[in-house]
Short mmCIF file of C-alpha atoms in Angstrom, two decimals:
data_model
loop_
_atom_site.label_atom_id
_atom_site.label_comp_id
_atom_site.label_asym_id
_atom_site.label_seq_id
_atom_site.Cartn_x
_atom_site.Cartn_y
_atom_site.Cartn_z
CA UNK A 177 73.60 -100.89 64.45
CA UNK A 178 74.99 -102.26 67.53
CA UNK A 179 77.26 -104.51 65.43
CA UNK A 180 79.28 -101.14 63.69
CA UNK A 181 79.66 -100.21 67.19
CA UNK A 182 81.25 -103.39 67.85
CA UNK A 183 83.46 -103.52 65.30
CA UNK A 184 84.34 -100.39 65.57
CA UNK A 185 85.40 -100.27 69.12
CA UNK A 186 87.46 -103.40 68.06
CA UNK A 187 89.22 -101.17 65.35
CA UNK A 188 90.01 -98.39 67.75
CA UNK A 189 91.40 -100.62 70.79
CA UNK A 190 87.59 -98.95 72.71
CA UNK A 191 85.96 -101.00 75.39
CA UNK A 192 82.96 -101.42 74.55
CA UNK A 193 80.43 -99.74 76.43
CA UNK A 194 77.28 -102.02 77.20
CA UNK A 195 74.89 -100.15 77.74
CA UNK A 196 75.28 -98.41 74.15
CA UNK A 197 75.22 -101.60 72.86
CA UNK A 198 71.57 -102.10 74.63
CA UNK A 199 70.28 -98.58 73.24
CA UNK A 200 71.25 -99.61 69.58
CA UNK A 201 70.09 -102.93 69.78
CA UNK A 202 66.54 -101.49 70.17
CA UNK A 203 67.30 -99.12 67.52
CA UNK A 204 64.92 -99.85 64.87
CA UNK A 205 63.91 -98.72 60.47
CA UNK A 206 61.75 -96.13 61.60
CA UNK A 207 61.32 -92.35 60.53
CA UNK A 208 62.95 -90.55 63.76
CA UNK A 209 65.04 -92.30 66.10
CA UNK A 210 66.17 -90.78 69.04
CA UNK A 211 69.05 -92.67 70.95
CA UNK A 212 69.13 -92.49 74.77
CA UNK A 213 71.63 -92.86 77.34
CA UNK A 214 71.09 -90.84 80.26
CA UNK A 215 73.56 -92.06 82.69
CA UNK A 216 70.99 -91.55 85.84
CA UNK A 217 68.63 -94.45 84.94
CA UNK A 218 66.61 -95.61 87.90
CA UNK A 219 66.51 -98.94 87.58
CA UNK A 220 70.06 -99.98 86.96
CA UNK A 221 73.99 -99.29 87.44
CA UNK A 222 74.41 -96.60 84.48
CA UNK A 223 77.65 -97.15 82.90
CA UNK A 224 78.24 -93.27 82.23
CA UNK A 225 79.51 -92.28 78.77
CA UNK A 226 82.87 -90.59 78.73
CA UNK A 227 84.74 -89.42 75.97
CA UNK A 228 85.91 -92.41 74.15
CA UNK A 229 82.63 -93.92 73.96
CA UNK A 230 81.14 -90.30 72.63
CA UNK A 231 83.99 -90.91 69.90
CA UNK A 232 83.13 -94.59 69.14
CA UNK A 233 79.18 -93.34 68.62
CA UNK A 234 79.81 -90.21 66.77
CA UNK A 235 82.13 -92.15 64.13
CA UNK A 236 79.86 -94.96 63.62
CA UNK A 237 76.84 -92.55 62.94
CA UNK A 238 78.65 -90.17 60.19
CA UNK A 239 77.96 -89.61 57.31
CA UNK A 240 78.59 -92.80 54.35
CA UNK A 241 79.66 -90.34 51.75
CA UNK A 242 83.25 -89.38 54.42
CA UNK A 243 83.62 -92.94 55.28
CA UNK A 244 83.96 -94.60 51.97
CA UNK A 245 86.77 -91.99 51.45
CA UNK A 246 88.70 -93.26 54.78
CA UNK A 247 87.76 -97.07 53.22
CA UNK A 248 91.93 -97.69 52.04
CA UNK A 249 93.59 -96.64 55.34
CA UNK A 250 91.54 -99.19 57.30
CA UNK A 251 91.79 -103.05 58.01
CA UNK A 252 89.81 -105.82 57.02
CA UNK A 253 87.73 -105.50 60.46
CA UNK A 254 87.27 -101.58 59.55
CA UNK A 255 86.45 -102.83 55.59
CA UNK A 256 83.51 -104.72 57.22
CA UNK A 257 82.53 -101.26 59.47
CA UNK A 258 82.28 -99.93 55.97
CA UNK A 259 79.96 -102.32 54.32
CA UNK A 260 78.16 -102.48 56.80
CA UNK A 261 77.51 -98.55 57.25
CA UNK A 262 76.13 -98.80 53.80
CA UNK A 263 73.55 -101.45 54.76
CA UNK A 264 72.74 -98.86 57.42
CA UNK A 265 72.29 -96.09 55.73
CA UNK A 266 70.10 -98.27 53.66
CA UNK A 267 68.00 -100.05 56.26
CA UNK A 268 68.01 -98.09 59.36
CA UNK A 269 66.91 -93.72 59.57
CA UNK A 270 69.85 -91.97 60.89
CA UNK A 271 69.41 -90.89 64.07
CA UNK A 272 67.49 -87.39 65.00
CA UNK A 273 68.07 -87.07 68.22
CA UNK A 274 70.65 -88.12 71.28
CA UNK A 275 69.84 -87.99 74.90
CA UNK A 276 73.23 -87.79 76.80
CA UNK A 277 71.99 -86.66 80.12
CA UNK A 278 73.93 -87.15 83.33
CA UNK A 279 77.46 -88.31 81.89
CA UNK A 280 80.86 -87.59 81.97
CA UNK A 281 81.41 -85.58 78.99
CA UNK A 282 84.02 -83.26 78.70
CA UNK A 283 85.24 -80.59 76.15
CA UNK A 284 86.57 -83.51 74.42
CA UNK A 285 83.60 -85.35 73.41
CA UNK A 286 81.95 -82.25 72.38
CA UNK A 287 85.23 -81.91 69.90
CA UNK A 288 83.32 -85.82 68.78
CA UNK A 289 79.85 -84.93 68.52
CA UNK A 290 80.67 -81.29 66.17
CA UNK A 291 81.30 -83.66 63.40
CA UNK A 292 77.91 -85.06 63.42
CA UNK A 293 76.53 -81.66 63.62
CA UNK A 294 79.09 -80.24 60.76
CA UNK A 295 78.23 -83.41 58.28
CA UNK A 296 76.74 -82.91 55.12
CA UNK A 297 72.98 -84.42 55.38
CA UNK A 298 73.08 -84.33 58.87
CA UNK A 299 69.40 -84.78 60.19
CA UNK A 300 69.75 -84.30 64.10
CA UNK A 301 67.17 -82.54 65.52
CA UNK A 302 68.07 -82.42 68.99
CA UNK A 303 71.16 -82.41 71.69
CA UNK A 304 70.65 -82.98 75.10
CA UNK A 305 73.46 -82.49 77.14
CA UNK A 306 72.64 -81.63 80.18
CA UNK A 307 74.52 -82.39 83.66
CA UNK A 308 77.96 -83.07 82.23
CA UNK A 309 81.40 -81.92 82.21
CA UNK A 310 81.21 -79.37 79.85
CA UNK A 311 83.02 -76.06 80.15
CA UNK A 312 83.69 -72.79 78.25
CA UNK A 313 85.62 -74.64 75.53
CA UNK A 314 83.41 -77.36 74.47
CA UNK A 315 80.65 -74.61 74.72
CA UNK A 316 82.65 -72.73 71.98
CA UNK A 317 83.53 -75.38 69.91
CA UNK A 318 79.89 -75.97 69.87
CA UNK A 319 78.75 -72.67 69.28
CA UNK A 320 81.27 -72.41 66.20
CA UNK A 321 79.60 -75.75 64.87
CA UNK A 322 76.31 -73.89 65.11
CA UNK A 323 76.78 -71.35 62.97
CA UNK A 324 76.93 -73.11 60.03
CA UNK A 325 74.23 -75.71 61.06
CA UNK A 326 70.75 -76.29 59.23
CA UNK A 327 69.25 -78.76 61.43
CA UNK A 328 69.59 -79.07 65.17
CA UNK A 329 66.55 -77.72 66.51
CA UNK A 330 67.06 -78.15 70.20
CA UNK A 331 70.36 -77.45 72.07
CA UNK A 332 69.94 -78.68 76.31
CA UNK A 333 73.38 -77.24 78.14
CA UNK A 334 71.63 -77.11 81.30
CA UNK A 335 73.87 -77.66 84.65
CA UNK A 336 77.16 -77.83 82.78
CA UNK A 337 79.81 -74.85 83.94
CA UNK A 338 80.40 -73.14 80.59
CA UNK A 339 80.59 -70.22 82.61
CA UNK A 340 80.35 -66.42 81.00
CA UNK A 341 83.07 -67.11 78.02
CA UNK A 342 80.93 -70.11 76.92
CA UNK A 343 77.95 -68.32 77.25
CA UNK A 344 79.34 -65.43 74.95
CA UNK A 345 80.29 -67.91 72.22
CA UNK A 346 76.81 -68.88 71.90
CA UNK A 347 75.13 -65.70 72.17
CA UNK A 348 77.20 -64.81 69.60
CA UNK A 349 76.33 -68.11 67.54
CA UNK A 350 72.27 -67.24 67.83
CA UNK A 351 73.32 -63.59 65.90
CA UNK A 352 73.56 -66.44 62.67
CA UNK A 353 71.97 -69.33 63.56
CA UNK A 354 68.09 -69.06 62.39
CA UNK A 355 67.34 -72.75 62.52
CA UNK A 356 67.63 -73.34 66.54
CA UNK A 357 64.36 -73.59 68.23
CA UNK A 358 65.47 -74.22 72.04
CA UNK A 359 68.04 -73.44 74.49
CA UNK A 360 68.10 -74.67 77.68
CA UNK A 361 71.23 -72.73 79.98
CA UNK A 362 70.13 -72.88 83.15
CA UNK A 363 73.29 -73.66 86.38
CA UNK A 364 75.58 -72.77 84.08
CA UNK A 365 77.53 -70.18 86.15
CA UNK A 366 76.26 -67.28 83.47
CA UNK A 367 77.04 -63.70 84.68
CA UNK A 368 75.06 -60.34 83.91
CA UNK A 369 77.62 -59.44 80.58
CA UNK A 370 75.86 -62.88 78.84
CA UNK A 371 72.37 -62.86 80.02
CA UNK A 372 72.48 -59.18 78.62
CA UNK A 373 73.84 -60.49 75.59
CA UNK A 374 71.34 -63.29 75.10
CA UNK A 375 68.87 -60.27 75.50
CA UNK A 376 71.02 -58.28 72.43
CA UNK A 377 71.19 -61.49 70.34
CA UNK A 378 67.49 -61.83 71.00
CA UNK A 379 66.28 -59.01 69.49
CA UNK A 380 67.57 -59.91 65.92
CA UNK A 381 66.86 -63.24 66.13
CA UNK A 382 63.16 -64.51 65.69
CA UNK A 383 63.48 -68.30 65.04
CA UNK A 384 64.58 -69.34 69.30
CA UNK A 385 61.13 -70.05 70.85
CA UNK A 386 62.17 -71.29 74.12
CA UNK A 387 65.20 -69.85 76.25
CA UNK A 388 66.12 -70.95 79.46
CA UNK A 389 68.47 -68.72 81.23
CA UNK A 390 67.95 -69.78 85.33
CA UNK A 391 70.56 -69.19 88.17
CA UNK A 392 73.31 -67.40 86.53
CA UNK A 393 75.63 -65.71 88.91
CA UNK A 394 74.88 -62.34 89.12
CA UNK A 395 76.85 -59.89 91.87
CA UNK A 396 74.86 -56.67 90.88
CA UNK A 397 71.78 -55.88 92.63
CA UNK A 398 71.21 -52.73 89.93
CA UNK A 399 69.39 -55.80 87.94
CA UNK A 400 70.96 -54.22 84.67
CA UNK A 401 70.11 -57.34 82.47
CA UNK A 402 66.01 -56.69 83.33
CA UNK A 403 66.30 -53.98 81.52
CA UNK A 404 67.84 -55.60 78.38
CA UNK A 405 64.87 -58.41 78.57
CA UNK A 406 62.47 -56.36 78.80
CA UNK A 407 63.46 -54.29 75.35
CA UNK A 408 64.29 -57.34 73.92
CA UNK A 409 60.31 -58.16 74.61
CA UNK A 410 59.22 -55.31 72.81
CA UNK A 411 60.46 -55.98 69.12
CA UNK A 412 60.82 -59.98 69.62
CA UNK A 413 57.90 -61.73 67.89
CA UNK A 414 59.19 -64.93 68.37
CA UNK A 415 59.88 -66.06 71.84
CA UNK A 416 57.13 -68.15 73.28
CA UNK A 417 58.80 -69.57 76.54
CA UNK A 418 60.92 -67.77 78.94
CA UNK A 419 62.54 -69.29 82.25
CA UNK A 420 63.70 -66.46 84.72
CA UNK A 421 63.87 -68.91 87.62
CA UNK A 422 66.48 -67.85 90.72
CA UNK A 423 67.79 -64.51 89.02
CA UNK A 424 67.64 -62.66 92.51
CA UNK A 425 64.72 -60.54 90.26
CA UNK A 426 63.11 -58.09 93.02
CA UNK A 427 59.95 -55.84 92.32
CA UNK A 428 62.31 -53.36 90.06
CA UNK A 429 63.02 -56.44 88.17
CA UNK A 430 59.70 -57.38 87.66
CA UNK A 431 58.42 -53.44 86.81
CA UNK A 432 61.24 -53.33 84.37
CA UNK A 433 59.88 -56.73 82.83
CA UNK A 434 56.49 -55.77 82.44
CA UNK A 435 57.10 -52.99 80.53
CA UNK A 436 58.44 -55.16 77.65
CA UNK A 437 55.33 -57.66 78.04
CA UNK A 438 53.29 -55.01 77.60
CA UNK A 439 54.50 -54.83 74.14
CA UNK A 440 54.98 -58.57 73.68
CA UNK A 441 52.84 -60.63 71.18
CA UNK A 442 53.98 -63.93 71.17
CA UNK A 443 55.14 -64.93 74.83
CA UNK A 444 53.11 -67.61 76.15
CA UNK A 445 55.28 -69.72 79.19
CA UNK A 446 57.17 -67.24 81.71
CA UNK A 447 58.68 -68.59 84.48
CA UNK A 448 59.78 -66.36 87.12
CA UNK A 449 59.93 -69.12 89.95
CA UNK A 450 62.41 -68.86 93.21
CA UNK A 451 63.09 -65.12 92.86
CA UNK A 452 62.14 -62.02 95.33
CA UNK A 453 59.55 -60.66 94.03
CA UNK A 454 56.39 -59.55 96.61
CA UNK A 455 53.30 -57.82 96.43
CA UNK A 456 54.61 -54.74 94.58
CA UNK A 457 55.63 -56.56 91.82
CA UNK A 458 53.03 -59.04 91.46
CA UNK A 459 50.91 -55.93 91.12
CA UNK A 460 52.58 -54.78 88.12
CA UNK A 461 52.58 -57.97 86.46
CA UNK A 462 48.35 -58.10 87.06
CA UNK A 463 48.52 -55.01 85.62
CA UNK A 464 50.10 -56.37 82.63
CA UNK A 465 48.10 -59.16 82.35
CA UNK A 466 44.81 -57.41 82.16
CA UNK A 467 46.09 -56.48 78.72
CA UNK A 468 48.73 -59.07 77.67
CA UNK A 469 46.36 -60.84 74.95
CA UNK A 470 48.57 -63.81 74.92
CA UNK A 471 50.40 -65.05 78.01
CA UNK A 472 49.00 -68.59 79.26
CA UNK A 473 51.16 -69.82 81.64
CA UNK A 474 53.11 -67.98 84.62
CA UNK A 475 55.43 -69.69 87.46
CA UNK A 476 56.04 -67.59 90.54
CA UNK A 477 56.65 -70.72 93.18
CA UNK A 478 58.94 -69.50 95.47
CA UNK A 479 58.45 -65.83 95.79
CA UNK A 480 56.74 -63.63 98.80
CA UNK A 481 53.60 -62.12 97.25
CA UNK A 482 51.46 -63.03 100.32
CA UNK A 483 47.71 -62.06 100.34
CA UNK A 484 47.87 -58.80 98.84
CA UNK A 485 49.71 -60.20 96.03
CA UNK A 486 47.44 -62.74 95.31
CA UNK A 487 44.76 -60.27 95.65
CA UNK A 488 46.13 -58.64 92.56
CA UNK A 489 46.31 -61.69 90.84
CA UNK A 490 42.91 -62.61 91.62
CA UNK A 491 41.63 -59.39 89.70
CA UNK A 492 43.97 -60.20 86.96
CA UNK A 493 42.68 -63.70 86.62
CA UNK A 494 38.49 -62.39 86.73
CA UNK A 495 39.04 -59.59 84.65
CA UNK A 496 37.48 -60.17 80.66
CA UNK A 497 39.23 -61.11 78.35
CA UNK A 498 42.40 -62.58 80.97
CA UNK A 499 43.78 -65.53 78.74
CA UNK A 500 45.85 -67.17 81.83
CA UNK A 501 45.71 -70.96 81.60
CA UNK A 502 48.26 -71.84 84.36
CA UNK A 503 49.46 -70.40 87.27
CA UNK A 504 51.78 -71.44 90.36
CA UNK A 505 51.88 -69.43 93.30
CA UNK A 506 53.17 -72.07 95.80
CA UNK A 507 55.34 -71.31 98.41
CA UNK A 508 54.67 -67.39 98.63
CA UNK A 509 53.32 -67.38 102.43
CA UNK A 510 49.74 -66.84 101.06
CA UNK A 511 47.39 -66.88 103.98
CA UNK A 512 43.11 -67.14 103.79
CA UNK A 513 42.18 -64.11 102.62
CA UNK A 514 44.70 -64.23 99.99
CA UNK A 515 43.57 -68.10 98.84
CA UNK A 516 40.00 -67.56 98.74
CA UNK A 517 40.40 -64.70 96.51
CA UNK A 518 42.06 -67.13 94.25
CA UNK A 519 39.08 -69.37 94.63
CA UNK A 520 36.52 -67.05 93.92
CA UNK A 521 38.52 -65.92 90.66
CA UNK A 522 38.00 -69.30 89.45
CA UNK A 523 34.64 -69.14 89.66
CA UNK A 524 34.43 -65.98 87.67
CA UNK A 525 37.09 -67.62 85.27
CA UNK A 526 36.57 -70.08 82.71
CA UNK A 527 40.42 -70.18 81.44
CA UNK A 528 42.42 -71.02 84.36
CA UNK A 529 42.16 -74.39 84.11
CA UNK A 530 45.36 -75.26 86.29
CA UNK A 531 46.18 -73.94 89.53
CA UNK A 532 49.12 -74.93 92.26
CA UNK A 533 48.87 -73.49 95.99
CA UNK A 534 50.34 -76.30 97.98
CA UNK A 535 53.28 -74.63 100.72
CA UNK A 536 50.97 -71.60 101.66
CA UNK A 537 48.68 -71.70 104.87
CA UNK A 538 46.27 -73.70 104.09
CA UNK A 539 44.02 -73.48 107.15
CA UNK A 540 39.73 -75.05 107.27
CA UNK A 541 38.56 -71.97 105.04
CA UNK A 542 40.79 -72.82 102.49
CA UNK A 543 40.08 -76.30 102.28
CA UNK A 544 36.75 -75.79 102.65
CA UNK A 545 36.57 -73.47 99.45
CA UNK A 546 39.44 -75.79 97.31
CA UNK A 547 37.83 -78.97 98.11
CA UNK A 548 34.38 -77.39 96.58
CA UNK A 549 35.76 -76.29 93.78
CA UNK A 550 36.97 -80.37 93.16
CA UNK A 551 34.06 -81.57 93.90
CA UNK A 552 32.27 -79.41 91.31
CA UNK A 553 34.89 -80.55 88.44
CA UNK A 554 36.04 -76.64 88.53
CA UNK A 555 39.25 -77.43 89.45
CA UNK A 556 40.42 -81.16 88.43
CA UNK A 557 42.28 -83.04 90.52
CA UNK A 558 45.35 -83.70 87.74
CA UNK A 559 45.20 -80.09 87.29
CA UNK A 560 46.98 -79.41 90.82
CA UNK A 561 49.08 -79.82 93.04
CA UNK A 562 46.48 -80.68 96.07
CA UNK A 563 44.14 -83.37 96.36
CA UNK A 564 40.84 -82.97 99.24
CA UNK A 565 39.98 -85.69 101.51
CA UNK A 566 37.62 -85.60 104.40
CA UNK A 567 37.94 -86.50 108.67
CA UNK A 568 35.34 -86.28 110.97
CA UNK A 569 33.53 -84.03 108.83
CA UNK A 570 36.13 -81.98 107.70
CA UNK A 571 38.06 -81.47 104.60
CA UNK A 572 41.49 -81.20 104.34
CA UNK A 573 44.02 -80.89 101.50
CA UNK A 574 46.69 -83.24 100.55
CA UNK A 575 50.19 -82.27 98.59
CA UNK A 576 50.11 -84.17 94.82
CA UNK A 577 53.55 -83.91 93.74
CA UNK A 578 52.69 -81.80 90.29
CA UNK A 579 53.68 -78.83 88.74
CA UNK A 580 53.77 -76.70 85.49
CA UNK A 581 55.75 -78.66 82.77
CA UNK A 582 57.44 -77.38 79.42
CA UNK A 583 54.12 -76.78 76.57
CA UNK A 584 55.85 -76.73 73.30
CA UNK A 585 57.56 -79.35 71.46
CA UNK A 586 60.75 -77.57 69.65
CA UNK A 587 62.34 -80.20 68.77
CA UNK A 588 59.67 -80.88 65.88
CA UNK A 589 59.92 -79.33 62.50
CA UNK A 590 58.61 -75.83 62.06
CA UNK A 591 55.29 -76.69 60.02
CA UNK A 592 54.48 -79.13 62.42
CA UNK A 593 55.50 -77.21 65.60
CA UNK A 594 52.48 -74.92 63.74
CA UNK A 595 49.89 -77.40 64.10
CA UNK A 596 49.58 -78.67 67.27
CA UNK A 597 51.35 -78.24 71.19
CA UNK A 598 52.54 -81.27 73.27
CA UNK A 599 54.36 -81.62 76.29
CA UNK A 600 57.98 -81.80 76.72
CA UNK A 601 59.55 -83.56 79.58
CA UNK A 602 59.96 -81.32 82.45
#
């Protein structure tokens, strides 16, 4: 593959990027290929894709059937592109999925890219996009090239500035589009008029199982679009992860959301991380919980609940029936009392398997009680974010840099996606 890309670049007067050459040498005959080129690789000087080299990639993996009929306006270099696509399409799958984190794609390249996703027989699965230059036109382009599209299961936006006319475009775009599993749109500079009209498009639509709204920019503190969510949550049977992180949500917000979960059958990953939600609203969300027969997982690092919060989660978590998995409550000044309610839960708890309290007070008691329940195998050392070690007698707790990651893969094919969970990168 690495030779069309060659001789194509040769056609088009393109330098030839060489670190796409790298990615399709390894590109091998198997059933899903997924090419990567994240431009923030660790170990070397990423070459960052920009538009030309978006152009040079999208053209050489095209369709054959639109290519043969381009095959008498090209030279005898292009003539050998040609033959040589056919081999492809022969010998190697075409790819499902492309990883363009961290480059320097503008509205341009996205103009590229929309004819692989508007080809007839397209098979890509999954987009990621995420910290480029995109804006509110190549977010509309894109959206308009969703409509129509059959395949693409997962769409990753995240940290791009498409701002609130982007955002419209493809709120809009999920009112048709019933094949799109995942949407990631977090620091994208959304504003309350699209997060309320992801919540509108939301209640028709019943194929999106993960959304991922985060940080928009929101000026009102009447937290209108909580409102929205939360009847969206009440007729959407669909939705099974939800990130809420740094919305400014305050206990209101949280009431207002609870009353839709209430109602909710399908929700299982809600993360409500880095907002301002305290002891008032935790309590309404324990409430919930008591009753919600599936949520498993629940973020709320970064929030004030303090001991009387956790308190009412505790409850939550012992009460029969709770069906809570996961749960992060660092960071939320959570002193003693507060912890070792936590820690007793667990013992009355045979669900919560995975727990994450590191950036609260934890003083001797706390240790004390935490590094029992490792010892015992209660709470497993991979399963959070602390680890106990001992000093003169004394236990103490350690920070182990984990957290809660993504459950679902979307990105697989719907009867598959209904047979078995894995993790997605975080």
């Amino acid at each position: 593959m690495f030779e069309v890309y060659a001789a194509f670049c040769a056609e088009h007067v393109i330098d030839v990027n060489p670190l796409v050459l790298q990615a399709l040498e390894k590109t091998t005959a198997t059933d899903s290929v997924t090419i990567k080129l994240p431009g923030n690789h660790h170990l070397r000087d990423a070459q960052r894709l920009h538009d030309k080299d978006v152009l040079a990639l999208s053209k050489c993996l095209r369709n054959n059937k639109r290519l043969t009929g381009e095959q008498q306006h090209l030279s005898s270099v292009g003539q050998f592109y040609l033959w040589f696509m056919y081999v492809l399409k022969v010998v190697f799958s075409v790819p499902t999925g492309l990883d363009f984190r961290y480059n320097n794609i503008t509205d341009e390249g996205i103009g590229h890219l929309v004819d692989l996703l508007q080809e007839d027989g397209s098979s890509l699965l999954s987009l990621d996009l995420m910290f480029n230059d995109i804006q509110s036109d190549g977010a509309e382009i894109l959206a308009k090239s969703l409509q129509c599209n059959s395949t693409l299961l997962s769409l990753r936006l995240s940290n791009n500035k498409i701002e609130n006319r982007g955002a419209m475009h493809l709120a809009s775009m999920l009112q048709v589009n019933s094949t799109l599993r995942e949407l990631e749109l977090a620091n994208c500079d959304l504003d309350t008029q699209s997060v309320i009209a992801f919540a509108i498009a939301l209640k028709s639509n019943q194929t999106l199982r993960c959304v991922d709204i985060s940080r928009p920019l929101l000026f009102s503190h009447q937290e209108e679009w909580a409102v929205h969510v939360a009847e969206m949550l009440k007729v959407n049977g669909g939705l099974v992860e939800l990130h809420l992180g740094k919305m400014e949500m305050t206990d209101t917000g949280m009431e207002r959301l609870t009353e839709g979960l209430r109602l909710n059958g399908s929700l299982r990953y809600l993360d409500l991380r880095c907002n301002r939600v305290t002891r008032d609203g935790v309590r309404h969300l324990a409430d919930m919980l008591k009753r919600n027969p599936t949520l498993e997982v629940i973020d709320l690092s970064s929030n004030r609940i303090e001991d009387e919060g956790a308190a009412y989660l505790s409850e939550a978590i012992a009460w029969p029936g709770c069906v809570l998995r996961e749960l992060s409550v660092s960071s939320n000044n959570i002193r003693t009392e507060g912890l070792l309610s936590l820690a007793r839960a667990l013992t009355a708890n045979t669900t919560l398997n995975r727990l994450y309290v590191w950036g609260n007070h934890l003083e001797e008691p706390v240790c004390q009680a935490f590094g029992e329940l490792i010892a015992s195998g209660r709470l497993h050392p991979e399963q959070a974010d602390i680890s106990a070690y001992m000093v003169d007698g004394r236990v103490f707790l350690s920070e182990v840099h984990r957290g809660l990651r993504r459950r679902h893969d979307f990105t697989a094919t719907p009867h598959a996606e209904s047979q078995q969970l894995v993790s997605l990168q975080s």
